[in-house]
Amino acid sequence: MHVCFIFERHETFFGGLALVKHILLFAPATQEEVGITTRLRRYERMLQRFGIETTCVDAADISVNVQAKTWIHMLDPHGVAWHWSQFGRGELHTLATWLRQCGFGFSVQVTRFPITLDAVEGMSDFLEAVFTEARVIFISAPKLAHQFTQRYFRHAHKVQLLAPGMDLQDFKLIKDNGVEADSIALKHHELQRRLQFARAGKRIVLYAGRIAKDRSLTVFVRVMEKLQKQFSGVRGMMVGPIEEIEAAKPLLQQLQDAHIAYIGAVDHLFMSDIFAQAEVVWDPTASFDVSASIYEAMWMKRPTLVSRQVICPHVLPSQTTFTYDTEDEALQVLQRIFDGTASQAEILQHATRFITKVDETAQLEMVSFLRRLSMETKRVDGKESVG
């Protein structure tokens, strides 16, 4: 199913969009290749599909002429507020006032919920003002919607849960007592240097997760010790932050003794470089949710290894994800991959199918967004006030 088919089928629902001539997309960033910018570009393309003019702005530049029929849609209000304060653009209430005075209508899309930001001076007041002025608050994840309504129960009636799209969780540094436990995310050139040293012509099994007392990490170490003895051209590699420095010291020693390369905490912007250089991804997830590692690996068309004890097999995204119960099973899967008995053609076929499916479901988010936006513009045109 192509995107155009999805929208042709739903186009009759979007008559209210004719009332909007221009949509101002307000995001924390508009240029950098980060997750929020990817979503921004997707919204921009789909809105233009309906002949709606769009303008993308961030906190560094809001000197844009807002037309009478402009709808303002803010992606990630927490990020916008943070960047506004960092650019020294003035008090946060100034931004809230600007939003209140501009445009035909206003909506927000909550993509994360960092409660710690409330401690920043003026942040709570700004967010409250934004959510008060918004006609609709879009949220793409049920868990996030629950967190939001618990915190901002006065605005629960405005929440619109979007159809699930491809909203990956960012890889973030874990902090210990407010201090970044693993120093600072590696710069790109330093990352490349470490990767080059770690690879040294080896075929990589990548473990992407934090260094903590976790059973899957110890299993990874033991399995890699055995695998590296059988296949001299294979090396284990771990990337991720340190949870507790003192507790991590013996774990780091285990990695070193097993000749597993530890890269350190890496900014999520560079994770694609890491996955591109891995042949297999060992997923450390400890929940019933499909983790970011699986999605990232699938995008890079890499097989993934996951413990059946920590994830339900029926939620795995495709047959390219292998599961294991014991260390021996994990070792057998890796042996099949590296001795060539596991079909790489089959892995690529299923990964491609998965990517196509994800692209389709991502468009459903836009359908939900446009349908509600159409409804709200009709209400604004009828002079219906914000609830």
Coordinates of C-alpha atoms in Angstrom, one line a residue:
M1 CA 0.0 0.0 0.0
H2 CA 1.4 3.3 -1.0
V3 CA 1.0 6.6 0.9
C4 CA -1.1 8.2 -1.8
F5 CA -3.7 5.3 -1.5
I6 CA -4.0 5.9 2.2
F7 CA -4.7 9.6 1.8
E8 CA -7.0 9.2 -1.2
R9 CA -9.1 6.8 0.9
H10 CA -9.4 9.3 3.8
E11 CA -9.5 12.6 1.8
T12 CA -13.2 13.0 2.3
F13 CA -12.6 13.4 6.1
F14 CA -10.4 16.5 5.6
G15 CA -12.7 19.1 4.2
G16 CA -12.0 21.4 7.1
L17 CA -8.4 21.8 5.9
A18 CA -9.7 24.1 3.1
L19 CA -10.1 26.7 5.9
V20 CA -6.3 26.6 6.6
K21 CA -4.1 28.3 4.0
H22 CA -0.8 28.0 6.0
I23 CA 0.6 25.9 8.8
L24 CA 3.5 27.1 10.9
L25 CA 5.4 24.0 12.2
F26 CA 7.3 25.1 15.3
A27 CA 10.0 22.6 16.5
P28 CA 13.1 22.7 18.6
A29 CA 15.3 22.2 15.5
T30 CA 14.7 22.5 11.8
Q31 CA 18.0 21.6 10.2
E32 CA 19.9 19.0 12.3
E33 CA 19.2 15.4 11.3
V34 CA 17.6 14.4 14.6
G35 CA 14.4 12.4 15.3
I36 CA 12.2 15.5 15.7
T37 CA 13.4 16.9 12.4
T38 CA 12.6 13.7 10.6
R39 CA 9.0 13.9 11.9
L40 CA 9.0 17.6 11.0
R41 CA 9.9 16.8 7.3
R42 CA 7.3 14.1 7.2
Y43 CA 4.5 16.5 8.3
E44 CA 5.8 19.1 5.9
R45 CA 5.5 16.7 2.9
M46 CA 2.1 15.4 3.9
L47 CA 0.6 18.9 4.4
Q48 CA 1.9 20.0 1.1
R49 CA 0.2 17.0 -0.4
F50 CA -3.0 18.8 0.5
G51 CA -1.8 22.0 -1.1
I52 CA -1.2 23.7 2.4
E53 CA 1.7 26.0 2.5
T54 CA 4.1 25.3 5.4
T55 CA 6.8 27.2 7.2
C56 CA 9.2 25.5 9.6
V57 CA 10.7 27.6 12.4
D58 CA 12.6 27.0 15.6
A59 CA 13.4 28.9 18.8
A60 CA 16.3 30.7 17.1
D61 CA 14.0 32.3 14.5
I62 CA 10.3 33.1 14.9
S63 CA 10.5 36.3 12.9
V64 CA 8.0 35.0 10.4
N65 CA 4.9 36.7 9.1
V66 CA 1.9 34.8 10.5
Q67 CA -1.1 35.0 8.1
A68 CA -4.7 35.4 9.1
K69 CA -5.4 31.8 8.2
T70 CA -2.3 30.3 9.7
W71 CA -2.5 27.3 12.0
I72 CA 0.4 26.9 14.4
H73 CA 1.5 23.3 15.3
M74 CA 4.2 22.9 17.9
L75 CA 6.3 19.7 17.9
D76 CA 7.8 18.9 21.3
P77 CA 6.9 21.9 23.5
H78 CA 9.4 20.8 26.1
G79 CA 12.2 21.0 23.5
V80 CA 10.9 24.3 22.1
A81 CA 10.9 25.9 25.6
W82 CA 14.3 24.6 26.4
H83 CA 15.9 25.9 23.2
W84 CA 14.1 29.3 23.6
S85 CA 15.7 29.8 27.0
Q86 CA 19.1 28.6 25.7
F87 CA 19.0 31.2 22.8
G88 CA 18.3 33.9 25.3
R89 CA 15.2 35.1 23.5
G90 CA 13.7 36.5 26.7
E91 CA 11.2 35.2 29.2
L92 CA 9.3 32.1 28.4
H93 CA 6.0 33.9 28.9
T94 CA 7.0 36.1 25.9
L95 CA 6.9 33.0 23.7
A96 CA 3.5 32.0 25.2
T97 CA 2.2 35.5 24.5
W98 CA 3.4 35.4 20.9
L99 CA 1.6 32.0 20.3
R100 CA -1.6 33.4 21.9
Q101 CA -1.7 36.4 19.6
C102 CA -0.8 34.7 16.4
G103 CA -2.6 32.4 14.0
F104 CA -6.0 30.9 13.2
G105 CA -5.5 28.1 15.8
F106 CA -2.9 26.3 17.8
S107 CA -2.1 22.7 18.6
V108 CA 0.9 20.9 20.2
Q109 CA 2.4 17.4 19.8
V110 CA 4.0 15.9 22.9
T111 CA 6.8 13.5 21.9
R112 CA 8.5 13.1 25.3
F113 CA 7.8 13.8 28.9
P114 CA 10.9 15.0 30.8
I115 CA 9.4 16.0 34.2
T116 CA 12.9 17.2 35.3
L117 CA 12.5 20.2 33.0
D118 CA 9.8 21.6 35.3
A119 CA 12.6 22.6 37.6
V120 CA 13.9 25.1 35.0
E121 CA 12.8 28.6 36.0
G122 CA 9.6 29.5 34.2
M123 CA 9.2 26.2 32.4
S124 CA 6.2 25.0 34.3
D125 CA 4.3 28.2 33.7
F126 CA 5.2 28.2 30.0
L127 CA 4.0 24.6 29.5
E128 CA 0.8 25.3 31.4
A129 CA 0.2 28.3 29.2
V130 CA 0.9 26.3 26.0
F131 CA -1.4 23.5 27.0
T132 CA -4.1 26.0 28.0
E133 CA -4.0 27.8 24.7
A134 CA -3.8 24.6 22.6
R135 CA -7.0 23.4 21.0
V136 CA -5.7 19.8 20.8
I137 CA -2.7 18.0 22.3
F138 CA -1.5 15.2 20.0
I139 CA 0.3 12.3 21.6
S140 CA 1.5 9.2 19.7
A141 CA 2.2 6.7 22.6
P142 CA -0.4 5.4 25.1
K143 CA 2.1 5.3 27.9
L144 CA 3.1 8.9 27.2
A145 CA -0.6 9.9 27.1
H146 CA -1.1 8.3 30.5
Q147 CA 1.9 10.2 32.0
F148 CA 0.6 13.4 30.5
T149 CA -2.9 13.1 31.8
Q150 CA -1.6 12.3 35.2
R151 CA 0.5 15.4 35.3
Y152 CA -1.9 17.8 33.4
F153 CA -5.3 16.3 34.2
R154 CA -7.0 19.7 33.5
H155 CA -6.1 19.2 29.8
A156 CA -6.9 15.5 29.6
H157 CA -10.0 16.2 27.4
K158 CA -7.8 17.8 24.7
V159 CA -5.6 14.8 24.3
Q160 CA -5.8 13.1 20.9
L161 CA -4.0 9.8 20.7
L162 CA -2.5 9.4 17.3
A163 CA -2.3 6.1 15.4
P164 CA 1.1 4.5 16.3
G165 CA 3.9 5.6 14.0
M166 CA 7.6 5.0 13.9
D167 CA 8.6 6.9 17.0
L168 CA 11.9 5.6 18.2
Q169 CA 13.2 6.2 21.7
D170 CA 16.4 8.2 21.6
F171 CA 19.5 6.7 23.1
K172 CA 20.2 9.0 26.0
L173 CA 23.0 9.2 28.6
I174 CA 22.0 8.0 32.0
K175 CA 22.8 10.4 34.8
D176 CA 24.1 9.5 38.3
N177 CA 23.1 12.1 40.9
G178 CA 22.6 14.7 38.2
V179 CA 26.0 14.3 36.7
E180 CA 26.5 12.5 33.3
A181 CA 28.0 9.2 34.5
D182 CA 30.0 8.5 31.4
S183 CA 31.3 12.0 30.8
I184 CA 30.1 13.5 27.6
A185 CA 28.8 11.9 24.4
L186 CA 31.6 11.1 22.1
K187 CA 32.3 13.6 19.3
H188 CA 32.0 12.2 15.8
H189 CA 35.7 12.0 14.9
E190 CA 36.5 10.4 18.3
L191 CA 33.8 7.9 17.7
Q192 CA 35.1 7.0 14.3
R193 CA 38.6 6.5 15.8
R194 CA 37.3 4.2 18.4
L195 CA 35.2 2.2 16.0
Q196 CA 38.1 1.8 13.6
F197 CA 40.3 0.5 16.4
A198 CA 37.5 -1.8 17.7
R199 CA 36.7 -3.3 14.3
A200 CA 40.2 -3.8 13.0
G201 CA 38.8 -6.0 10.2
K202 CA 36.5 -8.0 12.5
R203 CA 32.9 -9.0 12.1
I204 CA 31.0 -7.3 14.9
V205 CA 28.4 -8.5 17.3
L206 CA 26.9 -5.3 18.8
Y207 CA 25.4 -5.0 22.3
A208 CA 23.6 -1.7 22.6
G209 CA 22.6 -0.9 26.1
R210 CA 23.8 0.6 29.4
I211 CA 26.5 -1.0 31.6
A212 CA 24.6 -2.3 34.6
K213 CA 24.2 -5.5 36.6
D214 CA 22.0 -7.1 34.0
R215 CA 21.8 -10.8 33.2
S216 CA 21.7 -10.3 29.5
L217 CA 25.1 -8.5 29.7
T218 CA 26.8 -11.3 31.5
V219 CA 25.3 -13.8 29.1
F220 CA 26.6 -11.7 26.2
V221 CA 30.1 -11.7 27.7
R222 CA 30.2 -15.5 28.2
V223 CA 28.8 -16.2 24.8
M224 CA 31.2 -13.9 23.0
E225 CA 34.1 -15.5 24.8
K226 CA 33.2 -18.8 23.3
L227 CA 32.3 -17.4 19.9
Q228 CA 35.5 -15.4 19.5
K229 CA 37.5 -18.6 20.2
Q230 CA 35.7 -20.4 17.4
F231 CA 35.7 -17.5 14.9
S232 CA 38.9 -15.5 15.1
G233 CA 37.4 -12.9 12.8
V234 CA 34.5 -12.1 15.1
R235 CA 34.6 -9.5 17.9
G236 CA 32.0 -8.3 20.4
M237 CA 31.4 -4.6 20.7
M238 CA 29.4 -2.7 23.4
V239 CA 28.0 0.8 23.2
G240 CA 26.1 2.6 25.9
P241 CA 26.3 4.7 29.0
I242 CA 27.4 3.7 32.5
E243 CA 24.5 3.4 35.1
E244 CA 26.6 3.4 38.3
I245 CA 30.3 4.1 38.0
E246 CA 31.5 1.9 40.9
A247 CA 29.2 -1.0 40.0
A248 CA 30.4 -0.8 36.4
K249 CA 34.1 -1.3 37.1
P250 CA 34.0 -5.1 37.5
L251 CA 31.7 -5.3 34.4
L252 CA 34.2 -3.2 32.4
Q253 CA 36.9 -5.6 33.5
Q254 CA 34.9 -8.5 32.3
L255 CA 34.5 -6.9 28.9
Q256 CA 38.2 -6.3 28.7
D257 CA 39.1 -9.9 29.8
A258 CA 36.7 -11.2 27.1
H259 CA 38.3 -9.0 24.5
I260 CA 35.0 -7.1 23.9
A261 CA 35.4 -3.6 22.7
Y262 CA 33.6 -1.0 24.8
I263 CA 33.0 2.2 22.9
G264 CA 31.2 4.2 25.6
A265 CA 28.2 6.5 25.6
V266 CA 27.4 7.7 22.1
D267 CA 25.0 10.5 21.0
H268 CA 22.0 8.9 19.3
L269 CA 22.8 11.0 16.2
F270 CA 25.7 8.6 15.5
M271 CA 24.0 5.3 16.3
S272 CA 23.4 4.7 12.6
D273 CA 27.2 4.6 12.2
I274 CA 27.4 2.0 14.9
F275 CA 24.6 -0.3 13.5
A276 CA 26.0 0.0 10.0
Q277 CA 29.3 -1.6 11.1
A278 CA 27.7 -4.5 13.0
E279 CA 26.8 -7.8 11.5
V280 CA 24.5 -8.9 14.4
V281 CA 22.8 -6.8 17.1
W282 CA 22.3 -8.3 20.6
D283 CA 19.3 -6.6 22.1
P284 CA 19.4 -6.1 25.9
T285 CA 15.8 -5.1 26.4
A286 CA 14.2 -6.1 29.7
S287 CA 10.6 -5.3 29.0
F288 CA 7.7 -6.5 26.9
D289 CA 8.0 -3.6 24.5
V290 CA 9.9 -3.8 21.2
S291 CA 13.1 -1.9 21.9
A292 CA 14.8 0.8 19.8
S293 CA 17.7 -1.5 19.2
I294 CA 15.4 -3.9 17.2
Y295 CA 14.0 -1.1 15.1
E296 CA 17.4 0.4 14.4
A297 CA 18.8 -3.0 13.5
M298 CA 15.9 -3.7 11.2
W299 CA 16.3 -0.3 9.4
M300 CA 20.0 -1.3 8.8
K301 CA 18.9 -4.8 7.7
R302 CA 20.7 -6.5 10.6
P303 CA 19.6 -9.7 12.4
T304 CA 18.9 -9.2 16.1
L305 CA 19.2 -11.6 19.0
V306 CA 16.8 -11.3 22.0
S307 CA 16.2 -13.4 25.1
R308 CA 12.8 -15.1 25.2
Q309 CA 12.8 -14.5 29.0
V310 CA 12.4 -10.8 28.7
I311 CA 10.3 -10.3 25.6
C312 CA 7.1 -11.9 24.2
P313 CA 8.0 -13.5 20.9
H314 CA 4.6 -12.5 19.4
V315 CA 5.5 -8.8 19.6
L316 CA 8.8 -9.2 17.7
P317 CA 8.6 -7.2 14.4
S318 CA 9.9 -9.9 12.0
Q319 CA 11.6 -13.2 11.5
T320 CA 15.0 -11.5 11.4
T321 CA 14.9 -11.4 15.2
F322 CA 16.2 -14.5 16.7
T323 CA 15.4 -15.6 20.3
Y324 CA 17.2 -17.8 22.8
D325 CA 16.5 -19.3 26.2
T326 CA 20.0 -20.4 27.2
E327 CA 23.5 -19.4 26.5
D328 CA 24.0 -22.5 24.3
E329 CA 21.0 -21.4 22.1
A330 CA 22.4 -17.9 21.8
L331 CA 25.7 -19.3 20.8
Q332 CA 24.1 -21.7 18.2
V333 CA 22.3 -18.7 16.6
L334 CA 25.5 -16.7 16.2
Q335 CA 27.4 -19.8 14.9
R336 CA 24.8 -20.2 12.2
I337 CA 25.1 -16.5 11.2
F338 CA 28.9 -16.5 11.1
D339 CA 29.4 -19.9 9.4
G340 CA 26.9 -19.0 6.7
T341 CA 24.1 -21.6 7.4
A342 CA 21.7 -18.8 8.4
S343 CA 20.2 -17.4 5.2
Q344 CA 21.3 -13.8 4.7
A345 CA 18.9 -13.5 1.7
E346 CA 16.0 -14.4 4.0
I347 CA 17.1 -11.9 6.6
L348 CA 17.2 -9.1 4.0
Q349 CA 13.8 -10.1 2.6
H350 CA 12.1 -9.9 6.0
A351 CA 13.9 -6.7 6.9
T352 CA 12.7 -5.1 3.7
R353 CA 9.2 -6.2 4.3
F354 CA 9.3 -4.8 7.9
I355 CA 10.6 -1.4 6.7
T356 CA 7.7 -1.2 4.1
K357 CA 5.2 -2.0 6.9
V358 CA 6.7 0.6 9.2
D359 CA 6.4 3.2 6.4
E360 CA 2.7 2.4 6.0
T361 CA 2.0 2.6 9.8
A362 CA 3.9 5.9 10.0
Q363 CA 1.4 7.4 7.6
L364 CA -1.5 6.5 9.8
E365 CA -0.2 9.0 12.3
M366 CA -0.6 11.7 9.7
V367 CA -4.1 10.5 8.9
S368 CA -5.1 10.9 12.6
F369 CA -3.4 14.3 12.8
L370 CA -5.1 15.7 9.7
R371 CA -8.5 14.3 10.6
R372 CA -8.4 16.1 14.0
L373 CA -6.9 19.2 12.5
S374 CA -9.8 19.4 10.0
M375 CA -12.3 19.1 12.9
E376 CA -10.6 21.8 14.9
T377 CA -10.4 24.3 12.0
K378 CA -14.1 23.9 11.5
R379 CA -14.7 24.7 15.2
V380 CA -12.4 27.7 15.0
D381 CA -14.3 28.9 11.9
G382 CA -17.5 28.6 13.9
K383 CA -16.0 30.7 16.7
E384 CA -16.0 27.9 19.2
S385 CA -13.6 28.7 22.0
V386 CA -10.8 26.5 23.4
G387 CA -12.2 24.0 25.9

